[in-house]
Amino acid sequence: NAGVTQTPKFQVLKTGQSMTLQCAQDMNHNSMYWYRQDPGMGLRLIYYSASEGTTDKGEVPNGYNVSRLNKREFSLRLESAAPSQTSVYFCASSDRTGGPYGYTFGSGTRLTVV
Amino acid sequence: AQSVTQPDIHITVSEGASLELRCNYSYGATPYLFWYVQSPGQGLQLLLKYFSGDTLVQGIKGFEAEFKRSQSSFNLRKPSVHWSDAAEYFCAVVWAGSYQLTFGKGTKLSVIP
């Protein structure tokens, strides 16, 4: 099925460990995004990639790095995980700027840092 | 900074009652507006969106929303709520030329049988 695929779906890390969240889309979209969701905060943009080869900071980029590996794939890396990064992470994609084209979201990665 | 406000954190309604969830956004360039719903532990499902044209838009599951430019609002409505509508609802806005979809903090809807 066409869409945005995120891996893994669940992960538990110890403080200080590193990991990479993977995201891939098969809709030939140009733009990709990483959001985090915390209770009472809605979704906040971490990083985005407007097109292959470019990345930009969003609202809450500290503690994260991203790589736009190719047009399909956009990964999010936590170099040294902290408990404050416990969250649900969503990847999304859109064809150019999101409006008026809309966004497609993945099903999320639930990350716990202990 | 541009922002989206959902004034109600939690709303409780009886099954069969009408529903209105409020959403206001800060003034800026042309807004493109979305409503998403999220059940516990699930991902986001798009209910409806407004890009242009008729300011009253129909969505899935019997929801509708009305764009009022003069009030910078995009309120979500449903004439008769079902128990299965219990979930969290998010309003989101992207302004023309921007890549960033900005979300409100969400409104949790509880439905009393």
JSON list of C-alpha atoms in Angstrom, two decimals:
[
{"chain": "A", "resi": 1, "resn": "ASN", "atom": "CA", "xyz": [0.00, 0.00, 0.00]},
{"chain": "A", "resi": 2, "resn": "ALA", "atom": "CA", "xyz": [1.25, 3.48, -0.85]},
{"chain": "A", "resi": 3, "resn": "GLY", "atom": "CA", "xyz": [2.18, 5.63, 2.09]},
{"chain": "A", "resi": 4, "resn": "VAL", "atom": "CA", "xyz": [4.78, 6.47, 4.71]},
{"chain": "A", "resi": 5, "resn": "THR", "atom": "CA", "xyz": [6.52, 3.63, 6.53]},
{"chain": "A", "resi": 6, "resn": "GLN", "atom": "CA", "xyz": [8.30, 4.14, 9.83]},
{"chain": "A", "resi": 7, "resn": "THR", "atom": "CA", "xyz": [10.58, 1.72, 11.64]},
{"chain": "A", "resi": 8, "resn": "PRO", "atom": "CA", "xyz": [10.72, 0.67, 14.39]},
{"chain": "A", "resi": 9, "resn": "LYS", "atom": "CA", "xyz": [7.23, 1.01, 15.87]},
{"chain": "A", "resi": 10, "resn": "PHE", "atom": "CA", "xyz": [8.45, 0.78, 19.46]},
{"chain": "A", "resi": 11, "resn": "GLN", "atom": "CA", "xyz": [11.86, 1.30, 21.06]},
{"chain": "A", "resi": 12, "resn": "VAL", "atom": "CA", "xyz": [13.26, 1.53, 24.56]},
{"chain": "A", "resi": 13, "resn": "LEU", "atom": "CA", "xyz": [16.65, 3.20, 25.00]},
{"chain": "A", "resi": 14, "resn": "LYS", "atom": "CA", "xyz": [18.87, 3.84, 27.94]},
{"chain": "A", "resi": 15, "resn": "THR", "atom": "CA", "xyz": [20.03, 7.39, 28.56]},
{"chain": "A", "resi": 16, "resn": "GLY", "atom": "CA", "xyz": [23.07, 8.12, 26.43]},
{"chain": "A", "resi": 17, "resn": "GLN", "atom": "CA", "xyz": [22.39, 5.47, 23.80]},
{"chain": "A", "resi": 18, "resn": "SER", "atom": "CA", "xyz": [22.03, 6.41, 20.17]},
{"chain": "A", "resi": 19, "resn": "MET", "atom": "CA", "xyz": [19.55, 5.28, 17.57]},
{"chain": "A", "resi": 20, "resn": "THR", "atom": "CA", "xyz": [18.15, 6.12, 14.16]},
{"chain": "A", "resi": 21, "resn": "LEU", "atom": "CA", "xyz": [14.49, 6.24, 13.27]},
{"chain": "A", "resi": 22, "resn": "GLN", "atom": "CA", "xyz": [13.82, 5.31, 9.68]},
{"chain": "A", "resi": 23, "resn": "CYS", "atom": "CA", "xyz": [11.16, 6.73, 7.38]},
{"chain": "A", "resi": 24, "resn": "ALA", "atom": "CA", "xyz": [10.40, 5.89, 3.76]},
{"chain": "A", "resi": 25, "resn": "GLN", "atom": "CA", "xyz": [7.66, 7.04, 1.39]},
{"chain": "A", "resi": 26, "resn": "ASP", "atom": "CA", "xyz": [6.66, 5.61, -1.95]},
{"chain": "A", "resi": 27, "resn": "MET", "atom": "CA", "xyz": [4.55, 8.46, -3.30]},
{"chain": "A", "resi": 28, "resn": "ASN", "atom": "CA", "xyz": [7.40, 10.29, -5.03]},
{"chain": "A", "resi": 29, "resn": "HIS", "atom": "CA", "xyz": [6.88, 13.23, -2.68]},
{"chain": "A", "resi": 30, "resn": "ASN", "atom": "CA", "xyz": [9.51, 15.95, -2.61]},
{"chain": "A", "resi": 31, "resn": "SER", "atom": "CA", "xyz": [9.18, 17.04, 1.02]},
{"chain": "A", "resi": 32, "resn": "MET", "atom": "CA", "xyz": [9.53, 15.04, 4.21]},
{"chain": "A", "resi": 33, "resn": "TYR", "atom": "CA", "xyz": [9.13, 15.90, 7.88]},
{"chain": "A", "resi": 34, "resn": "TRP", "atom": "CA", "xyz": [9.77, 14.64, 11.39]},
{"chain": "A", "resi": 35, "resn": "TYR", "atom": "CA", "xyz": [7.39, 15.55, 14.21]},
{"chain": "A", "resi": 36, "resn": "ARG", "atom": "CA", "xyz": [7.28, 14.61, 17.86]},
{"chain": "A", "resi": 37, "resn": "GLN", "atom": "CA", "xyz": [4.07, 14.32, 19.86]},
{"chain": "A", "resi": 38, "resn": "ASP", "atom": "CA", "xyz": [3.92, 14.87, 23.60]},
{"chain": "A", "resi": 39, "resn": "PRO", "atom": "CA", "xyz": [0.79, 14.93, 25.78]},
{"chain": "A", "resi": 40, "resn": "GLY", "atom": "CA", "xyz": [-0.86, 18.34, 25.77]},
{"chain": "A", "resi": 41, "resn": "MET", "atom": "CA", "xyz": [1.59, 19.72, 23.23]},
{"chain": "A", "resi": 42, "resn": "GLY", "atom": "CA", "xyz": [0.18, 18.59, 19.91]},
{"chain": "A", "resi": 43, "resn": "LEU", "atom": "CA", "xyz": [2.73, 17.73, 17.24]},
{"chain": "A", "resi": 44, "resn": "ARG", "atom": "CA", "xyz": [5.86, 19.83, 16.92]},
{"chain": "A", "resi": 45, "resn": "LEU", "atom": "CA", "xyz": [8.16, 19.90, 13.93]},
{"chain": "A", "resi": 46, "resn": "ILE", "atom": "CA", "xyz": [11.70, 18.70, 14.57]},
{"chain": "A", "resi": 47, "resn": "TYR", "atom": "CA", "xyz": [13.26, 18.88, 11.10]},
{"chain": "A", "resi": 48, "resn": "TYR", "atom": "CA", "xyz": [12.08, 18.91, 7.55]},
{"chain": "A", "resi": 49, "resn": "SER", "atom": "CA", "xyz": [13.51, 18.34, 4.11]},
{"chain": "A", "resi": 50, "resn": "ALA", "atom": "CA", "xyz": [11.92, 20.50, 1.43]},
{"chain": "A", "resi": 51, "resn": "SER", "atom": "CA", "xyz": [13.59, 18.50, -1.32]},
{"chain": "A", "resi": 52, "resn": "GLU", "atom": "CA", "xyz": [16.26, 15.89, -1.79]},
{"chain": "A", "resi": 53, "resn": "GLY", "atom": "CA", "xyz": [19.58, 17.27, -0.62]},
{"chain": "A", "resi": 54, "resn": "THR", "atom": "CA", "xyz": [18.18, 19.90, 1.76]},
{"chain": "A", "resi": 55, "resn": "THR", "atom": "CA", "xyz": [17.27, 19.85, 5.43]},
{"chain": "A", "resi": 56, "resn": "ASP", "atom": "CA", "xyz": [16.10, 22.58, 7.80]},
{"chain": "A", "resi": 57, "resn": "LYS", "atom": "CA", "xyz": [15.38, 22.95, 11.47]},
{"chain": "A", "resi": 58, "resn": "GLY", "atom": "CA", "xyz": [11.87, 23.09, 12.75]},
{"chain": "A", "resi": 59, "resn": "GLU", "atom": "CA", "xyz": [10.53, 24.17, 16.10]},
{"chain": "A", "resi": 60, "resn": "VAL", "atom": "CA", "xyz": [12.37, 21.67, 18.35]},
{"chain": "A", "resi": 61, "resn": "PRO", "atom": "CA", "xyz": [15.61, 20.49, 16.65]},
{"chain": "A", "resi": 62, "resn": "ASN", "atom": "CA", "xyz": [17.94, 20.30, 19.67]},
{"chain": "A", "resi": 63, "resn": "GLY", "atom": "CA", "xyz": [19.28, 16.80, 20.32]},
{"chain": "A", "resi": 64, "resn": "TYR", "atom": "CA", "xyz": [18.44, 15.49, 16.85]},
{"chain": "A", "resi": 65, "resn": "ASN", "atom": "CA", "xyz": [20.07, 15.13, 13.47]},
{"chain": "A", "resi": 66, "resn": "VAL", "atom": "CA", "xyz": [18.53, 14.14, 10.16]},
{"chain": "A", "resi": 67, "resn": "SER", "atom": "CA", "xyz": [19.63, 12.72, 6.85]},
{"chain": "A", "resi": 68, "resn": "ARG", "atom": "CA", "xyz": [17.74, 12.84, 3.57]},
{"chain": "A", "resi": 69, "resn": "LEU", "atom": "CA", "xyz": [19.28, 9.70, 2.15]},
{"chain": "A", "resi": 70, "resn": "ASN", "atom": "CA", "xyz": [17.46, 9.92, -1.18]},
{"chain": "A", "resi": 71, "resn": "LYS", "atom": "CA", "xyz": [14.07, 11.07, -2.36]},
{"chain": "A", "resi": 72, "resn": "ARG", "atom": "CA", "xyz": [12.32, 8.20, -0.59]},
{"chain": "A", "resi": 73, "resn": "GLU", "atom": "CA", "xyz": [14.07, 8.11, 2.77]},
{"chain": "A", "resi": 74, "resn": "PHE", "atom": "CA", "xyz": [14.46, 10.57, 5.63]},
{"chain": "A", "resi": 75, "resn": "SER", "atom": "CA", "xyz": [16.04, 9.39, 8.88]},
{"chain": "A", "resi": 76, "resn": "LEU", "atom": "CA", "xyz": [16.10, 10.94, 12.35]},
{"chain": "A", "resi": 77, "resn": "ARG", "atom": "CA", "xyz": [19.06, 10.28, 14.64]},
{"chain": "A", "resi": 78, "resn": "LEU", "atom": "CA", "xyz": [19.35, 10.67, 18.39]},
{"chain": "A", "resi": 79, "resn": "GLU", "atom": "CA", "xyz": [23.07, 10.76, 19.16]},
{"chain": "A", "resi": 80, "resn": "SER", "atom": "CA", "xyz": [22.77, 10.62, 22.95]},
{"chain": "A", "resi": 81, "resn": "ALA", "atom": "CA", "xyz": [19.24, 9.92, 24.05]},
{"chain": "A", "resi": 82, "resn": "ALA", "atom": "CA", "xyz": [17.78, 11.76, 27.04]},
{"chain": "A", "resi": 83, "resn": "PRO", "atom": "CA", "xyz": [14.57, 11.07, 29.01]},
{"chain": "A", "resi": 84, "resn": "SER", "atom": "CA", "xyz": [13.16, 14.34, 27.61]},
{"chain": "A", "resi": 85, "resn": "GLN", "atom": "CA", "xyz": [13.18, 12.68, 24.19]},
{"chain": "A", "resi": 86, "resn": "THR", "atom": "CA", "xyz": [10.62, 10.12, 25.31]},
{"chain": "A", "resi": 87, "resn": "SER", "atom": "CA", "xyz": [7.86, 10.78, 22.82]},
{"chain": "A", "resi": 88, "resn": "VAL", "atom": "CA", "xyz": [5.93, 9.50, 19.84]},
{"chain": "A", "resi": 89, "resn": "TYR", "atom": "CA", "xyz": [7.65, 10.38, 16.58]},
{"chain": "A", "resi": 90, "resn": "PHE", "atom": "CA", "xyz": [5.80, 10.83, 13.32]},
{"chain": "A", "resi": 91, "resn": "CYS", "atom": "CA", "xyz": [7.24, 11.07, 9.86]},
{"chain": "A", "resi": 92, "resn": "ALA", "atom": "CA", "xyz": [5.27, 12.78, 7.10]},
{"chain": "A", "resi": 93, "resn": "SER", "atom": "CA", "xyz": [5.64, 13.64, 3.45]},
{"chain": "A", "resi": 94, "resn": "SER", "atom": "CA", "xyz": [4.10, 16.09, 1.01]},
{"chain": "A", "resi": 95, "resn": "ASP", "atom": "CA", "xyz": [4.41, 17.02, -2.62]},
{"chain": "A", "resi": 96, "resn": "ARG", "atom": "CA", "xyz": [6.26, 20.35, -2.42]},
{"chain": "A", "resi": 97, "resn": "THR", "atom": "CA", "xyz": [4.91, 22.65, 0.27]},
{"chain": "A", "resi": 98, "resn": "GLY", "atom": "CA", "xyz": [2.14, 20.94, 2.17]},
{"chain": "A", "resi": 99, "resn": "GLY", "atom": "CA", "xyz": [-0.67, 23.22, 1.21]},
{"chain": "A", "resi": 100, "resn": "PRO", "atom": "CA", "xyz": [-2.50, 22.87, -1.04]},
{"chain": "A", "resi": 101, "resn": "TYR", "atom": "CA", "xyz": [-1.20, 19.36, -1.54]},
{"chain": "A", "resi": 102, "resn": "GLY", "atom": "CA", "xyz": [-1.73, 17.90, 1.90]},
{"chain": "A", "resi": 103, "resn": "TYR", "atom": "CA", "xyz": [0.40, 15.66, 4.05]},
{"chain": "A", "resi": 104, "resn": "THR", "atom": "CA", "xyz": [0.67, 11.89, 4.52]},
{"chain": "A", "resi": 105, "resn": "PHE", "atom": "CA", "xyz": [1.69, 10.65, 7.96]},
{"chain": "A", "resi": 106, "resn": "GLY", "atom": "CA", "xyz": [3.31, 7.43, 9.06]},
{"chain": "A", "resi": 107, "resn": "SER", "atom": "CA", "xyz": [1.91, 5.38, 11.93]},
{"chain": "A", "resi": 108, "resn": "GLY", "atom": "CA", "xyz": [4.49, 6.60, 14.43]},
{"chain": "A", "resi": 109, "resn": "THR", "atom": "CA", "xyz": [7.39, 5.33, 16.54]},
{"chain": "A", "resi": 110, "resn": "ARG", "atom": "CA", "xyz": [6.86, 5.21, 20.28]},
{"chain": "A", "resi": 111, "resn": "LEU", "atom": "CA", "xyz": [10.23, 5.86, 21.95]},
{"chain": "A", "resi": 112, "resn": "THR", "atom": "CA", "xyz": [10.94, 5.55, 25.66]},
{"chain": "A", "resi": 113, "resn": "VAL", "atom": "CA", "xyz": [14.25, 6.68, 27.13]},
{"chain": "A", "resi": 114, "resn": "VAL", "atom": "CA", "xyz": [14.97, 5.36, 30.61]},
{"chain": "B", "resi": 1, "resn": "ALA", "atom": "CA", "xyz": [5.54, 33.15, 15.45]},
{"chain": "B", "resi": 2, "resn": "GLN", "atom": "CA", "xyz": [2.50, 31.84, 13.70]},
{"chain": "B", "resi": 3, "resn": "SER", "atom": "CA", "xyz": [0.31, 29.70, 15.90]},
{"chain": "B", "resi": 4, "resn": "VAL", "atom": "CA", "xyz": [-2.81, 27.59, 16.14]},
{"chain": "B", "resi": 5, "resn": "THR", "atom": "CA", "xyz": [-5.04, 27.70, 19.19]},
{"chain": "B", "resi": 6, "resn": "GLN", "atom": "CA", "xyz": [-7.54, 25.09, 20.30]},
{"chain": "B", "resi": 7, "resn": "PRO", "atom": "CA", "xyz": [-9.12, 26.73, 23.36]},
{"chain": "B", "resi": 8, "resn": "ASP", "atom": "CA", "xyz": [-10.74, 23.60, 24.75]},
{"chain": "B", "resi": 9, "resn": "ILE", "atom": "CA", "xyz": [-8.42, 20.95, 26.17]},
{"chain": "B", "resi": 10, "resn": "HIS", "atom": "CA", "xyz": [-11.21, 18.50, 27.01]},
{"chain": "B", "resi": 11, "resn": "ILE", "atom": "CA", "xyz": [-14.87, 18.39, 25.99]},
{"chain": "B", "resi": 12, "resn": "THR", "atom": "CA", "xyz": [-17.49, 15.92, 27.16]},
{"chain": "B", "resi": 13, "resn": "VAL", "atom": "CA", "xyz": [-20.76, 15.47, 25.27]},
{"chain": "B", "resi": 14, "resn": "SER", "atom": "CA", "xyz": [-23.62, 13.00, 25.42]},
{"chain": "B", "resi": 15, "resn": "GLU", "atom": "CA", "xyz": [-24.10, 10.58, 22.58]},
{"chain": "B", "resi": 16, "resn": "GLY", "atom": "CA", "xyz": [-26.48, 12.09, 20.04]},
{"chain": "B", "resi": 17, "resn": "ALA", "atom": "CA", "xyz": [-25.67, 15.67, 21.02]},
{"chain": "B", "resi": 18, "resn": "SER", "atom": "CA", "xyz": [-24.12, 18.15, 18.62]},
{"chain": "B", "resi": 19, "resn": "LEU", "atom": "CA", "xyz": [-20.45, 19.01, 18.73]},
{"chain": "B", "resi": 20, "resn": "GLU", "atom": "CA", "xyz": [-18.33, 22.02, 17.89]},
{"chain": "B", "resi": 21, "resn": "LEU", "atom": "CA", "xyz": [-14.57, 22.08, 18.36]},
{"chain": "B", "resi": 22, "resn": "ARG", "atom": "CA", "xyz": [-12.92, 25.45, 18.07]},
{"chain": "B", "resi": 23, "resn": "CYS", "atom": "CA", "xyz": [-9.75, 26.35, 16.20]},
{"chain": "B", "resi": 24, "resn": "ASN", "atom": "CA", "xyz": [-8.18, 29.77, 15.72]},
{"chain": "B", "resi": 25, "resn": "TYR", "atom": "CA", "xyz": [-4.99, 30.58, 13.87]},
{"chain": "B", "resi": 26, "resn": "SER", "atom": "CA", "xyz": [-2.77, 33.61, 13.80]},
{"chain": "B", "resi": 27, "resn": "TYR", "atom": "CA", "xyz": [-3.13, 35.94, 10.88]},
{"chain": "B", "resi": 28, "resn": "GLY", "atom": "CA", "xyz": [-0.69, 35.53, 8.06]},
{"chain": "B", "resi": 29, "resn": "ALA", "atom": "CA", "xyz": [-0.49, 34.51, 4.45]},
{"chain": "B", "resi": 30, "resn": "THR", "atom": "CA", "xyz": [-3.18, 32.38, 2.87]},
{"chain": "B", "resi": 31, "resn": "PRO", "atom": "CA", "xyz": [-3.85, 29.50, 5.26]},
{"chain": "B", "resi": 32, "resn": "TYR", "atom": "CA", "xyz": [-4.43, 25.90, 4.32]},
{"chain": "B", "resi": 33, "resn": "LEU", "atom": "CA", "xyz": [-6.40, 24.22, 7.10]},
{"chain": "B", "resi": 34, "resn": "PHE", "atom": "CA", "xyz": [-6.74, 20.67, 8.32]},
{"chain": "B", "resi": 35, "resn": "TRP", "atom": "CA", "xyz": [-8.51, 18.69, 11.01]},
{"chain": "B", "resi": 36, "resn": "TYR", "atom": "CA", "xyz": [-7.05, 15.36, 12.15]},
{"chain": "B", "resi": 37, "resn": "VAL", "atom": "CA", "xyz": [-8.38, 12.78, 14.58]},
{"chain": "B", "resi": 38, "resn": "GLN", "atom": "CA", "xyz": [-6.31, 10.42, 16.69]},
{"chain": "B", "resi": 39, "resn": "SER", "atom": "CA", "xyz": [-7.61, 7.47, 18.68]},
{"chain": "B", "resi": 40, "resn": "PRO", "atom": "CA", "xyz": [-5.51, 6.33, 21.66]},
{"chain": "B", "resi": 41, "resn": "GLY", "atom": "CA", "xyz": [-2.28, 4.70, 20.57]},
{"chain": "B", "resi": 42, "resn": "GLN", "atom": "CA", "xyz": [-3.05, 5.28, 16.92]},
{"chain": "B", "resi": 43, "resn": "GLY", "atom": "CA", "xyz": [-1.77, 7.52, 14.17]},
{"chain": "B", "resi": 44, "resn": "LEU", "atom": "CA", "xyz": [-3.39, 10.58, 12.66]},
{"chain": "B", "resi": 45, "resn": "GLN", "atom": "CA", "xyz": [-6.39, 10.34, 10.39]},
{"chain": "B", "resi": 46, "resn": "LEU", "atom": "CA", "xyz": [-7.33, 13.27, 8.17]},
{"chain": "B", "resi": 47, "resn": "LEU", "atom": "CA", "xyz": [-10.95, 14.32, 8.71]},
{"chain": "B", "resi": 48, "resn": "LEU", "atom": "CA", "xyz": [-11.11, 17.20, 6.26]},
{"chain": "B", "resi": 49, "resn": "LYS", "atom": "CA", "xyz": [-9.15, 20.04, 4.75]},
{"chain": "B", "resi": 50, "resn": "TYR", "atom": "CA", "xyz": [-9.75, 23.49, 3.33]},
{"chain": "B", "resi": 51, "resn": "PHE", "atom": "CA", "xyz": [-7.64, 24.91, 0.56]},
{"chain": "B", "resi": 52, "resn": "SER", "atom": "CA", "xyz": [-9.96, 27.30, -1.30]},
{"chain": "B", "resi": 53, "resn": "GLY", "atom": "CA", "xyz": [-13.51, 27.74, -2.56]},
{"chain": "B", "resi": 54, "resn": "ASP", "atom": "CA", "xyz": [-16.61, 27.00, -0.52]},
{"chain": "B", "resi": 55, "resn": "THR", "atom": "CA", "xyz": [-15.87, 27.87, 3.07]},
{"chain": "B", "resi": 56, "resn": "LEU", "atom": "CA", "xyz": [-17.99, 25.00, 4.41]},
{"chain": "B", "resi": 57, "resn": "VAL", "atom": "CA", "xyz": [-16.18, 21.73, 3.86]},
{"chain": "B", "resi": 58, "resn": "GLN", "atom": "CA", "xyz": [-17.44, 18.23, 4.38]},
{"chain": "B", "resi": 59, "resn": "GLY", "atom": "CA", "xyz": [-15.25, 15.47, 5.70]},
{"chain": "B", "resi": 60, "resn": "ILE", "atom": "CA", "xyz": [-15.39, 11.84, 6.67]},
{"chain": "B", "resi": 61, "resn": "LYS", "atom": "CA", "xyz": [-17.48, 10.36, 9.49]},
{"chain": "B", "resi": 62, "resn": "GLY", "atom": "CA", "xyz": [-20.11, 13.09, 9.17]},
{"chain": "B", "resi": 63, "resn": "PHE", "atom": "CA", "xyz": [-17.84, 15.98, 10.19]},
{"chain": "B", "resi": 64, "resn": "GLU", "atom": "CA", "xyz": [-17.84, 19.41, 8.64]},
{"chain": "B", "resi": 65, "resn": "ALA", "atom": "CA", "xyz": [-15.87, 22.59, 9.22]},
{"chain": "B", "resi": 66, "resn": "GLU", "atom": "CA", "xyz": [-16.36, 26.21, 8.33]},
{"chain": "B", "resi": 67, "resn": "PHE", "atom": "CA", "xyz": [-13.57, 28.60, 7.42]},
{"chain": "B", "resi": 68, "resn": "LYS", "atom": "CA", "xyz": [-14.18, 32.15, 8.60]},
{"chain": "B", "resi": 69, "resn": "ARG", "atom": "CA", "xyz": [-11.39, 34.39, 7.41]},
{"chain": "B", "resi": 70, "resn": "SER", "atom": "CA", "xyz": [-12.65, 37.43, 9.34]},
{"chain": "B", "resi": 71, "resn": "GLN", "atom": "CA", "xyz": [-12.43, 35.47, 12.60]},
{"chain": "B", "resi": 72, "resn": "SER", "atom": "CA", "xyz": [-9.32, 33.47, 11.71]},
{"chain": "B", "resi": 73, "resn": "SER", "atom": "CA", "xyz": [-11.25, 30.38, 12.67]},
{"chain": "B", "resi": 74, "resn": "PHE", "atom": "CA", "xyz": [-11.85, 26.88, 11.32]},
{"chain": "B", "resi": 75, "resn": "ASN", "atom": "CA", "xyz": [-14.29, 25.20, 13.68]},
{"chain": "B", "resi": 76, "resn": "LEU", "atom": "CA", "xyz": [-15.19, 21.53, 13.41]},
{"chain": "B", "resi": 77, "resn": "ARG", "atom": "CA", "xyz": [-18.79, 20.42, 13.79]},
{"chain": "B", "resi": 78, "resn": "LYS", "atom": "CA", "xyz": [-20.88, 17.30, 13.89]},
{"chain": "B", "resi": 79, "resn": "PRO", "atom": "CA", "xyz": [-24.66, 17.32, 14.31]},
{"chain": "B", "resi": 80, "resn": "SER", "atom": "CA", "xyz": [-24.92, 14.07, 16.28]},
{"chain": "B", "resi": 81, "resn": "VAL", "atom": "CA", "xyz": [-21.98, 12.52, 18.08]},
{"chain": "B", "resi": 82, "resn": "HIS", "atom": "CA", "xyz": [-21.47, 8.76, 18.27]},
{"chain": "B", "resi": 83, "resn": "TRP", "atom": "CA", "xyz": [-19.58, 6.94, 21.02]},
{"chain": "B", "resi": 84, "resn": "SER", "atom": "CA", "xyz": [-16.94, 5.98, 18.47]},
{"chain": "B", "resi": 85, "resn": "ASP", "atom": "CA", "xyz": [-16.09, 9.68, 17.99]},
{"chain": "B", "resi": 86, "resn": "ALA", "atom": "CA", "xyz": [-14.31, 9.72, 21.35]},
{"chain": "B", "resi": 87, "resn": "ALA", "atom": "CA", "xyz": [-10.73, 10.61, 20.46]},
{"chain": "B", "resi": 88, "resn": "GLU", "atom": "CA", "xyz": [-8.35, 13.54, 20.32]},
{"chain": "B", "resi": 89, "resn": "TYR", "atom": "CA", "xyz": [-8.81, 16.13, 17.59]},
{"chain": "B", "resi": 90, "resn": "PHE", "atom": "CA", "xyz": [-6.10, 18.32, 16.15]},
{"chain": "B", "resi": 91, "resn": "CYS", "atom": "CA", "xyz": [-6.43, 21.44, 14.05]},
{"chain": "B", "resi": 92, "resn": "ALA", "atom": "CA", "xyz": [-3.45, 22.21, 11.82]},
{"chain": "B", "resi": 93, "resn": "VAL", "atom": "CA", "xyz": [-2.48, 25.05, 9.51]},
{"chain": "B", "resi": 94, "resn": "VAL", "atom": "CA", "xyz": [0.17, 25.59, 6.86]},
{"chain": "B", "resi": 95, "resn": "TRP", "atom": "CA", "xyz": [0.54, 29.06, 5.47]},
{"chain": "B", "resi": 96, "resn": "ALA", "atom": "CA", "xyz": [1.11, 29.53, 1.76]},
{"chain": "B", "resi": 97, "resn": "GLY", "atom": "CA", "xyz": [4.77, 29.17, 0.83]},
{"chain": "B", "resi": 98, "resn": "SER", "atom": "CA", "xyz": [5.68, 27.47, 4.10]},
{"chain": "B", "resi": 99, "resn": "TYR", "atom": "CA", "xyz": [6.62, 23.85, 4.62]},
{"chain": "B", "resi": 100, "resn": "GLN", "atom": "CA", "xyz": [5.73, 23.76, 8.28]},
{"chain": "B", "resi": 101, "resn": "LEU", "atom": "CA", "xyz": [2.37, 22.28, 9.22]},
{"chain": "B", "resi": 102, "resn": "THR", "atom": "CA", "xyz": [1.62, 23.82, 12.62]},
{"chain": "B", "resi": 103, "resn": "PHE", "atom": "CA", "xyz": [-0.64, 21.95, 15.00]},
{"chain": "B", "resi": 104, "resn": "GLY", "atom": "CA", "xyz": [-2.84, 23.06, 17.82]},
{"chain": "B", "resi": 105, "resn": "LYS", "atom": "CA", "xyz": [-2.42, 21.28, 21.14]},
{"chain": "B", "resi": 106, "resn": "GLY", "atom": "CA", "xyz": [-5.49, 19.19, 20.60]},
{"chain": "B", "resi": 107, "resn": "THR", "atom": "CA", "xyz": [-8.95, 18.75, 22.10]},
{"chain": "B", "resi": 108, "resn": "LYS", "atom": "CA", "xyz": [-9.83, 15.49, 23.77]},
{"chain": "B", "resi": 109, "resn": "LEU", "atom": "CA", "xyz": [-13.42, 14.46, 23.21]},
{"chain": "B", "resi": 110, "resn": "SER", "atom": "CA", "xyz": [-15.22, 12.17, 25.64]},
{"chain": "B", "resi": 111, "resn": "VAL", "atom": "CA", "xyz": [-18.67, 10.81, 24.80]},
{"chain": "B", "resi": 112, "resn": "ILE", "atom": "CA", "xyz": [-21.18, 9.81, 27.49]},
{"chain": "B", "resi": 113, "resn": "PRO", "atom": "CA", "xyz": [-23.42, 6.91, 26.42]}
]
